[in-house]
Amino acid sequence: MILERVNGPEDLKALGLEELQLLAEEIRSEIIRVTAQNGGHLASSLGAVELVLALHRVFDSPKDRILFDVGHQAYAHKLVTGRKDRFHTLRQEGGISGFTKVSESPHDAITAGHASTSLANALGMALARDLMGEDHHVVAVIGDGALTGGMALAALNKIGELQKRMLIVLNDNEMSISENVGALNKYFKELQIRKWVQDAEKLGKNILERISPQLFGLVDRAKEAAKLILHQENPFYAWGIRYIGPVDGHDLKGLIHILEHLKALDGPTLLHVVTKKGKGYKVAEADPIYWHGPPGFDPKKPEKVSKGYSWSQAFGDAVTELAHMEPRLFVLTPAMREGSGLVRYSLEHPERYLDVGICEDVAVTTAAGLALKGMKPVVAIYSTFLQRAYDQVIHDVAIENLPVVFAIDRAGIVGADGATHHGVFDIAYLRTVPNLQIAAPKDALELRAMLKKALEVGGPVAIRYPRDNVERAPEGAWPEIAWGRWEVLKEGTEAYILAFGKTLRYALEAAGDDPRVGVVNARFLKPLDREMLRALSRYKLLTVEDHQRMGGFGSAVLEALNEMGLKPEIQVLGLPDRFFEHGAIPSLHRQAGIDAEGIRKALAAMGVALVHERA
Ligand code: HTL
Ligand code: MG
C-alpha cells in the first residue's frame, strides 16, 4: 500500500507518476469503503482525487493555503494530510468532520459546509499575506455548483480588481447536487467542447467522426465553441482574471505539469478543470445525484436504498397537489431539488418551478418579485441555508408583508453533517421579524393543513419541519386547521410540556400515562396561542425545542408570560449556547437534554418526578 507511506503531503513529492496513479486508486477504495460504512459525500470526493493529489504534489500545504469550497469533496485531502488512521471515523460522533475544518487539521485552510465562501476567504488570505510580507500561495478549489453563489461571483469581482496572486481551480463536473444551472454553467459546457475540439485536433481526427453527434448534440455545441474561439469571449478576462483551460481533471501528469507552470504566475488565475462526478465507481458515475451523499451501502453490491418517507417528501407531495388546485403557486429551490422533495413537483409543474442555483438570497428575492406580481411563491429551503437570506426575508419580503411561504426543511439537529448544517437558529432569527408567522407541524397531515392555509392567510409564513421520516398522509386530504391555535394532546393536573415538531414525540414519551403531566402541541410559534398560554399558566410549564435555547420558542413563551404579567413556574429546554458537532441525532439530543430523559429530569427538578420508567 502506497497510502501507508503517506503521512503528510510532503510524502507525495517522493512518489513517481505511476505510484501517484496507484495511490489515487487506493484512495478511491478507501473513500468507497468508509462512505459505505458511514455515508458521506462519495461522488464529489471521488471526482476530486487526482486534483487533490496534484495540488498537494505541487504546492506545500500547510504553508501554501489550499481552500476547498463547501469542503465536501476533500476526502482525499483528509487521507493525505495525516488523517488516514482516523478516516474510518468520518462523520461519526467524536470522529473527523465530513467537511474541512480549521480546528481539525493545519491543512484545512477554512471551515466550510456552506457553499461559495472559498474565494472571499482566499482573497482575505492573499491580502493578509502581502501585508505581512509573506510569500506563500493561496489556492481555492471551487465547484461549478458553488460558483453559482452570489458570494463567489462578488468575490471574483473584487479579486479581478485587486490583482492579488492567487489560483482559483474550478472543479467543473457539470453537476451541483442535481444538474447545475445558470448561464455560466452553460458557457462552461461550451468551453468543454473547445477542449474536445482541441484534443481531437491533436489526434489529427475529426471530432465529429470520433464521437457520436446524436449522443452529445455535438454539432451545435461545436459550432458554439468555434464562435467562442473566434470571438475570444471569456467572462474571466473581463473580470481581470487569467483563464486557463479546460483541462482534464483526471490526468495527473497533465495537472501537475500545468500547476507547476501556474505557480510562477503573478495575479489571479483561474484554472478550469473538468472532472467526472463519481469517477472510478460505476454506480456513482452513472447516477451522481443519488451518490452525491448516500447513506451507508454495501460496497460489493451498491444499491439505492429507500430511506422511508421523509418530511421533505411529505412537503413535496403536498405542494405538488396544491399546485394543481392553485394556479398561482410557484416553487423555488436554491439547488436542493432532491433534498427538498421536489423531484415530483418539478416534473408535474415545470413551468412553475425554479432552481436558482446555490443562492438562497436570489431564491427569496425572486419569490418576492413573483409575489409582487400576484403569484404565490413557496421557497423550499433548509433551515441552515436560509441563514444566507436573512436580509432578503426582512427587506424584500416582510416589510411589505408579501405572501411568501418558507418551507423550512432540516430544522433542528441534522446529524452527520455537523455544526455547519444543523438548523438550530431559524426560530430565533425569524421570530423577531414583523409580519412573519412561524408554524411547525406535528405530522404530515398537519403539514398539509398548514401549507394550504399559509397560502390563504397572506403575508410571509414559515413552516419548519425536521430531517426525519414521517407517516404518509393520504393524498387529497386537506384538513382545516385552527390557525394560530395550539392543541392539547394530553391533559395534565400539575404540569404541561409545551413542545412542537420533533420534540413532541419526546414529550409524549416522557409524560407516558402519568395523569399529572399534560402535553401541548405548540404548533404556532409566532404568534403564540396566548389564550391557551394564559389558561395553562396555572400549571408548571416546561418548553422543549430542537433549536437554540436562546431566542427560541421558550424565550418567546417567557416574553409572552412576562407581557401578560403571568408568573408560572417554568423551565426552558433547548440547545445550550455552543455548537454541536456531527453525531447521531438521538445522541446529540440526549447530550442537549431535550430528549425524553432530559424532559423527565427537568420535570423531576420541578417537583414532578415521574414514577414510570421506560426501557
Ligand atoms: N447551499 C449552501 C449555501 N451551501 C450548501 N452546501 C448547499 C446549499 C448544499 N450543497 C452541498 S454540496 C452542493 C450543495 C448545493 C453542490 C455543490 O456543487 P459543486 O460540487 O459543483 O460545488 P460537486 O458536488 O463536487 O459537484 C452540501 O451541503 C454538502
Ligand atoms: Mg459540481
PDB file of C-alpha atoms and ligand atoms in Angstrom, residues 44 72 142-147 170-178 180 185 275 277 292 358, ligand 2:
ATOM      1  CA  SER A  44     -17.911  14.651  -5.114  1.00  0.00           C
ATOM      2  CA  HIS A  72     -17.375  18.017   0.941  1.00  0.00           C
ATOM      3  CA  ILE A 142     -14.425  25.639  -6.136  1.00  0.00           C
ATOM      4  CA  GLY A 143     -17.060  23.502  -7.809  1.00  0.00           C
ATOM      5  CA  ASP A 144     -19.228  24.636 -10.699  1.00  0.00           C
ATOM      6  CA  GLY A 145     -22.197  24.474  -8.330  1.00  0.00           C
ATOM      7  CA  ALA A 146     -20.568  26.607  -5.672  1.00  0.00           C
ATOM      8  CA  LEU A 147     -19.630  29.136  -8.333  1.00  0.00           C
ATOM      9  CA  LEU A 170     -12.721  25.482 -10.945  1.00  0.00           C
ATOM     10  CA  ASN A 171     -13.650  21.843 -10.448  1.00  0.00           C
ATOM     11  CA  ASP A 172     -16.284  21.555 -13.164  1.00  0.00           C
ATOM     12  CA  ASN A 173     -18.251  18.319 -13.242  1.00  0.00           C
ATOM     13  CA  GLU A 174     -21.395  19.926 -14.718  1.00  0.00           C
ATOM     14  CA  MET A 175     -23.201  18.965 -11.547  1.00  0.00           C
ATOM     15  CA  SER A 176     -24.317  20.651  -8.410  1.00  0.00           C
ATOM     16  CA  ILE A 177     -26.204  18.074  -6.314  1.00  0.00           C
ATOM     17  CA  SER A 178     -28.555  17.820  -9.272  1.00  0.00           C
ATOM     18  CA  ASN A 180     -26.088  22.508 -12.374  1.00  0.00           C
ATOM     19  CA  ASN A 185     -22.653  26.783 -16.395  1.00  0.00           C
ATOM     20  CA  THR A 275     -13.856  16.178 -13.777  1.00  0.00           C
ATOM     21  CA  LYS A 277     -18.505  13.244 -10.535  1.00  0.00           C
ATOM     22  CA  HIS A 292     -23.697  12.681  -4.139  1.00  0.00           C
ATOM     23  CA  ILE A 358     -26.774  27.824  -4.773  1.00  0.00           C
TER      24      ILE A 358
HETATM   25 MG    MG B   2     -20.027  20.285  -9.422  1.00  0.00          MG
END
